[in-house]
mmCIF file of C-alpha atoms and ligand atoms in Angstrom:
data_model
loop_
_atom_site.group_PDB
_atom_site.id
_atom_site.type_symbol
_atom_site.label_atom_id
_atom_site.label_comp_id
_atom_site.label_asym_id
_atom_site.label_seq_id
_atom_site.Cartn_x
_atom_site.Cartn_y
_atom_site.Cartn_z
ATOM 1 C CA MET A 1 149.896 -72.449 99.440
ATOM 2 C CA LYS A 2 148.056 -72.170 96.137
ATOM 3 C CA ARG A 3 144.584 -73.672 96.213
ATOM 4 C CA LEU A 4 144.029 -75.833 93.170
ATOM 5 C CA ALA A 5 140.632 -77.018 91.942
ATOM 6 C CA ILE A 6 139.954 -79.677 89.363
ATOM 7 C CA CYS A 7 137.008 -79.298 86.960
ATOM 8 C CA PRO A 8 136.527 -82.796 85.559
ATOM 9 C CA GLY A 9 134.272 -83.805 82.689
ATOM 10 C CA THR A 10 133.971 -85.336 79.272
ATOM 11 C CA PHE A 11 133.632 -81.992 77.449
ATOM 12 C CA ASP A 12 132.252 -83.616 74.290
ATOM 13 C CA PRO A 13 132.298 -80.779 73.281
ATOM 14 C CA ILE A 14 132.926 -77.855 75.641
ATOM 15 C CA THR A 15 129.919 -75.491 75.925
ATOM 16 C CA ASN A 16 129.382 -72.008 77.320
ATOM 17 C CA GLY A 17 127.968 -73.737 80.419
ATOM 18 C CA HIS A 18 131.314 -75.426 81.086
ATOM 19 C CA ILE A 19 133.141 -72.133 80.510
ATOM 20 C CA ASP A 20 130.840 -70.385 82.982
ATOM 21 C CA ILE A 21 131.740 -72.950 85.669
ATOM 22 C CA VAL A 22 135.488 -72.697 84.957
ATOM 23 C CA LYS A 23 135.353 -68.900 85.251
ATOM 24 C CA ARG A 24 133.396 -69.087 88.498
ATOM 25 C CA SER A 25 135.980 -71.550 89.860
ATOM 26 C CA LEU A 26 138.748 -69.068 89.093
ATOM 27 C CA ARG A 27 137.051 -66.545 91.378
ATOM 28 C CA ILE A 28 137.438 -68.866 94.355
ATOM 29 C CA PHE A 29 140.551 -70.914 93.631
ATOM 30 C CA ASP A 30 144.086 -69.815 92.739
ATOM 31 C CA GLU A 31 144.478 -72.348 89.968
ATOM 32 C CA VAL A 32 142.137 -74.586 88.005
ATOM 33 C CA ILE A 33 142.827 -77.686 85.974
ATOM 34 C CA VAL A 34 140.212 -78.639 83.411
ATOM 35 C CA ALA A 35 140.574 -82.423 83.510
ATOM 36 C CA VAL A 36 139.238 -84.189 80.464
ATOM 37 C CA ALA A 37 138.144 -87.778 81.008
ATOM 38 C CA THR A 38 139.173 -90.034 78.150
ATOM 39 C CA ASN A 39 135.852 -91.870 78.686
ATOM 40 C CA PRO A 40 135.905 -94.319 75.756
ATOM 41 C CA LYS A 41 132.830 -96.043 77.247
ATOM 42 C CA LYS A 42 130.770 -92.940 76.487
ATOM 43 C CA ARG A 43 131.859 -93.211 72.827
ATOM 44 C CA PRO A 44 132.560 -89.490 72.491
ATOM 45 C CA LEU A 45 131.968 -87.696 69.199
ATOM 46 C CA PHE A 46 135.330 -85.910 69.474
ATOM 47 C CA ASP A 47 138.461 -87.858 70.391
ATOM 48 C CA ILE A 48 140.459 -86.783 73.429
ATOM 49 C CA ASN A 49 142.990 -84.685 71.471
ATOM 50 C CA ARG A 50 140.283 -82.793 69.615
ATOM 51 C CA ARG A 51 138.320 -82.161 72.841
ATOM 52 C CA ILE A 52 141.456 -80.753 74.466
ATOM 53 C CA GLU A 53 142.229 -78.617 71.420
ATOM 54 C CA LEU A 54 138.692 -77.150 71.450
ATOM 55 C CA ILE A 55 138.929 -76.424 75.195
ATOM 56 C CA LYS A 56 142.319 -74.721 74.759
ATOM 57 C CA LYS A 57 140.968 -72.504 71.984
ATOM 58 C CA SER A 58 137.776 -71.750 73.931
ATOM 59 C CA LEU A 59 139.634 -70.775 77.118
ATOM 60 C CA GLN A 60 142.367 -68.784 75.402
ATOM 61 C CA GLY A 61 143.308 -65.694 77.372
ATOM 62 C CA LEU A 62 142.313 -67.101 80.769
ATOM 63 C CA ASP A 63 145.216 -67.171 83.227
ATOM 64 C CA ARG A 64 145.752 -69.676 86.018
ATOM 65 C CA ILE A 65 144.286 -72.628 84.140
ATOM 66 C CA LYS A 66 145.668 -75.843 82.709
ATOM 67 C CA ILE A 67 143.985 -78.418 80.515
ATOM 68 C CA GLU A 68 144.874 -82.080 80.840
ATOM 69 C CA ALA A 69 143.586 -85.539 79.967
ATOM 70 C CA PHE A 70 143.124 -88.165 82.680
ATOM 71 C CA ASP A 71 142.070 -91.784 82.573
ATOM 72 C CA CYS A 72 142.339 -93.000 86.143
ATOM 73 C CA LEU A 73 140.105 -92.777 89.204
ATOM 74 C CA LEU A 74 139.274 -89.087 89.660
ATOM 75 C CA VAL A 75 140.350 -88.876 93.325
ATOM 76 C CA ASP A 76 143.688 -90.482 92.482
ATOM 77 C CA TYR A 77 144.223 -87.892 89.764
ATOM 78 C CA VAL A 78 143.229 -84.994 92.062
ATOM 79 C CA ARG A 79 145.581 -86.241 94.808
ATOM 80 C CA LYS A 80 148.446 -86.657 92.354
ATOM 81 C CA ARG A 81 147.983 -83.085 91.155
ATOM 82 C CA GLY A 82 147.681 -81.703 94.716
ATOM 83 C CA GLY A 83 144.112 -80.457 94.229
ATOM 84 C CA VAL A 84 141.977 -79.497 97.230
ATOM 85 C CA ALA A 85 138.609 -79.664 95.488
ATOM 86 C CA ILE A 86 136.617 -81.140 92.639
ATOM 87 C CA VAL A 87 134.262 -78.593 91.069
ATOM 88 C CA ARG A 88 131.078 -79.824 89.414
ATOM 89 C CA GLY A 89 128.293 -77.827 87.810
ATOM 90 C CA LEU A 90 124.690 -78.251 88.945
ATOM 91 C CA ARG A 91 122.189 -77.263 86.315
ATOM 92 C CA ALA A 92 118.960 -78.542 87.738
ATOM 93 C CA VAL A 93 117.551 -80.744 90.443
ATOM 94 C CA SER A 94 117.843 -83.628 87.983
ATOM 95 C CA ASP A 95 121.669 -83.407 88.199
ATOM 96 C CA PHE A 96 121.582 -83.544 91.967
ATOM 97 C CA GLU A 97 120.993 -87.209 92.717
ATOM 98 C CA TYR A 98 123.817 -88.499 90.538
ATOM 99 C CA GLU A 99 126.201 -85.732 91.601
ATOM 100 C CA LEU A 100 125.494 -86.320 95.305
ATOM 101 C CA GLN A 101 126.152 -90.031 94.888
ATOM 102 C CA MET A 102 129.457 -89.337 93.145
ATOM 103 C CA ALA A 103 130.521 -86.709 95.674
ATOM 104 C CA LEU A 104 129.853 -89.057 98.596
ATOM 105 C CA MET A 105 131.651 -91.926 96.899
ATOM 106 C CA ASN A 106 134.651 -89.700 96.151
ATOM 107 C CA ARG A 107 134.683 -88.554 99.786
ATOM 108 C CA ARG A 108 134.698 -92.159 100.896
ATOM 109 C CA LEU A 109 137.621 -92.854 98.592
ATOM 110 C CA ASP A 110 139.514 -89.780 99.810
ATOM 111 C CA SER A 111 138.148 -87.731 102.696
ATOM 112 C CA GLU A 112 140.701 -84.940 102.129
ATOM 113 C CA ILE A 113 139.201 -83.891 98.808
ATOM 114 C CA GLU A 114 136.039 -81.763 98.857
ATOM 115 C CA THR A 115 133.480 -81.561 96.067
ATOM 116 C CA VAL A 116 132.179 -78.065 95.383
ATOM 117 C CA PHE A 117 129.018 -77.493 93.350
ATOM 118 C CA MET A 118 128.472 -74.374 91.326
ATOM 119 C CA MET A 119 125.361 -73.122 89.588
ATOM 120 C CA PRO A 120 125.824 -71.688 86.117
ATOM 121 C CA SER A 121 124.256 -68.501 84.885
ATOM 122 C CA GLU A 122 120.532 -69.163 84.171
ATOM 123 C CA GLU A 123 121.037 -68.810 80.440
ATOM 124 C CA TYR A 124 123.154 -71.985 80.489
ATOM 125 C CA SER A 125 121.162 -73.973 82.998
ATOM 126 C CA PHE A 126 119.429 -75.989 80.251
ATOM 127 C CA LEU A 127 122.601 -76.615 78.260
ATOM 128 C CA SER A 128 124.339 -79.957 77.836
ATOM 129 C CA SER A 129 126.882 -81.319 75.363
ATOM 130 C CA THR A 130 124.331 -83.977 74.397
ATOM 131 C CA MET A 131 121.762 -81.355 73.483
ATOM 132 C CA ILE A 132 124.351 -79.364 71.548
ATOM 133 C CA LYS A 133 125.212 -82.404 69.421
ATOM 134 C CA GLU A 134 121.524 -83.076 68.816
ATOM 135 C CA ILE A 135 120.876 -79.497 67.652
ATOM 136 C CA ALA A 136 124.032 -79.556 65.478
ATOM 137 C CA SER A 137 122.941 -82.794 63.814
ATOM 138 C CA TYR A 138 119.782 -81.012 62.627
ATOM 139 C CA GLY A 139 121.663 -77.878 61.593
ATOM 140 C CA GLY A 140 120.107 -75.682 64.295
ATOM 141 C CA SER A 141 121.727 -72.467 65.488
ATOM 142 C CA LEU A 142 124.255 -72.765 68.310
ATOM 143 C CA GLU A 143 124.665 -69.019 68.626
ATOM 144 C CA GLY A 144 125.472 -68.058 72.221
ATOM 145 C CA LEU A 145 125.609 -71.677 73.374
ATOM 146 C CA VAL A 146 129.120 -72.755 72.354
ATOM 147 C CA PRO A 147 132.289 -70.906 71.298
ATOM 148 C CA GLU A 148 132.589 -70.344 67.537
ATOM 149 C CA VAL A 149 135.458 -72.884 67.230
ATOM 150 C CA VAL A 150 133.142 -75.558 68.620
ATOM 151 C CA ALA A 151 130.270 -74.565 66.302
ATOM 152 C CA GLU A 152 132.724 -74.796 63.397
ATOM 153 C CA ALA A 153 133.974 -78.245 64.485
ATOM 154 C CA LEU A 154 130.367 -79.475 64.688
ATOM 155 C CA ARG A 155 129.564 -78.085 61.226
ATOM 156 C CA GLU A 156 132.565 -80.017 59.866
ATOM 157 C CA ILE A 157 130.974 -83.217 61.155
ATOM 158 C CA PHE A 158 127.280 -82.620 60.530
ATOM 159 C CA GLY A 159 127.367 -80.165 57.622
ATOM 160 C CA ALA A 160 124.125 -78.212 57.221
ATOM 161 C CA GLY A 161 122.211 -80.795 59.255
ATOM 162 C CA ARG A 162 119.945 -83.704 58.391
ATOM 163 C CA CYS A 163 116.865 -81.647 57.600
ATOM 164 C CA ASN A 164 118.600 -78.920 55.597
ATOM 165 C CA GLU A 165 120.204 -81.138 52.978
ATOM 166 C CA GLU A 166 118.813 -81.126 49.437
HETATM 167 P P1 LIG B 201 130.497 -85.712 82.700
HETATM 168 O O1 LIG B 201 130.522 -86.809 81.691
HETATM 169 O O2 LIG B 201 131.514 -85.860 83.783
HETATM 170 O O3 LIG B 201 129.130 -85.372 83.235
HETATM 171 P P2 LIG B 201 130.310 -83.240 81.218
HETATM 172 O O4 LIG B 201 131.284 -82.717 80.211
HETATM 173 O O5 LIG B 201 128.935 -83.559 80.731
HETATM 174 O O6 LIG B 201 131.023 -84.452 81.880
HETATM 175 O O7 LIG B 201 130.176 -82.198 82.406
HETATM 176 C C1 LIG B 201 131.301 -81.772 83.106
HETATM 177 C C2 LIG B 201 130.866 -80.870 84.244
HETATM 178 O O8 LIG B 201 130.282 -79.686 83.730
HETATM 179 C C3 LIG B 201 129.802 -81.482 85.147
HETATM 180 O O9 LIG B 201 130.026 -81.037 86.453
HETATM 181 C C4 LIG B 201 128.519 -80.925 84.621
HETATM 182 O O10 LIG B 201 127.527 -80.869 85.617
HETATM 183 C C5 LIG B 201 128.989 -79.530 84.240
HETATM 184 N N1 LIG B 201 128.152 -78.937 83.218
HETATM 185 C C6 LIG B 201 127.873 -79.390 81.984
HETATM 186 N N2 LIG B 201 127.053 -78.533 81.328
HETATM 187 C C7 LIG B 201 126.828 -77.514 82.190
HETATM 188 C C8 LIG B 201 126.051 -76.326 82.133
HETATM 189 N N3 LIG B 201 125.322 -76.011 81.079
HETATM 190 N N4 LIG B 201 126.062 -75.527 83.203
HETATM 191 C C9 LIG B 201 126.782 -75.851 84.291
HETATM 192 N N5 LIG B 201 127.510 -76.947 84.436
HETATM 193 C C10 LIG B 201 127.540 -77.775 83.389
#
């Protein structure tokens, strides 16, 4: 039986940190679904279709992955897809409390589904989509932090950045 993992998130937008976690997941699991939460409550910068498009372009060439939107309870989605695990990235101790709470709640909701935590490469351990948007809004360099398609999409929104405009 193929072992399927689900990597859920908002991906607003996808960063090299996310990509690192997806690639690590592929080393352990046979198949991975990158599950993009619609998450209107978070008021994402990129709408769901654009987030999916940027993920597809960023993960081009990787086999054994699928990218999908979901807008139901995560465990229900994972069960429906036949996943055995939810993979989450842990960047720092500060992520731990919230992630532990979620993992235990998800286990309570469905004890068959495990949550697996993965640590990214150190160079991405400080990286978040929020920080990327902040840097982009000031026109800072995103070199090495996000795929070029994402940097381009952010430039379309923010232009040269607040401090670099004449
Ligand atoms: P969410 O809104 O669910 O937190 P995110 O898109 O912010 O969605 O994150 C999705 C997943 O990717 C989470 O497990 C998060 O911890 C992980 N993640 C985000 N950035 C990084 C990073 N730089 N390194 C490793 N994991 C990361």
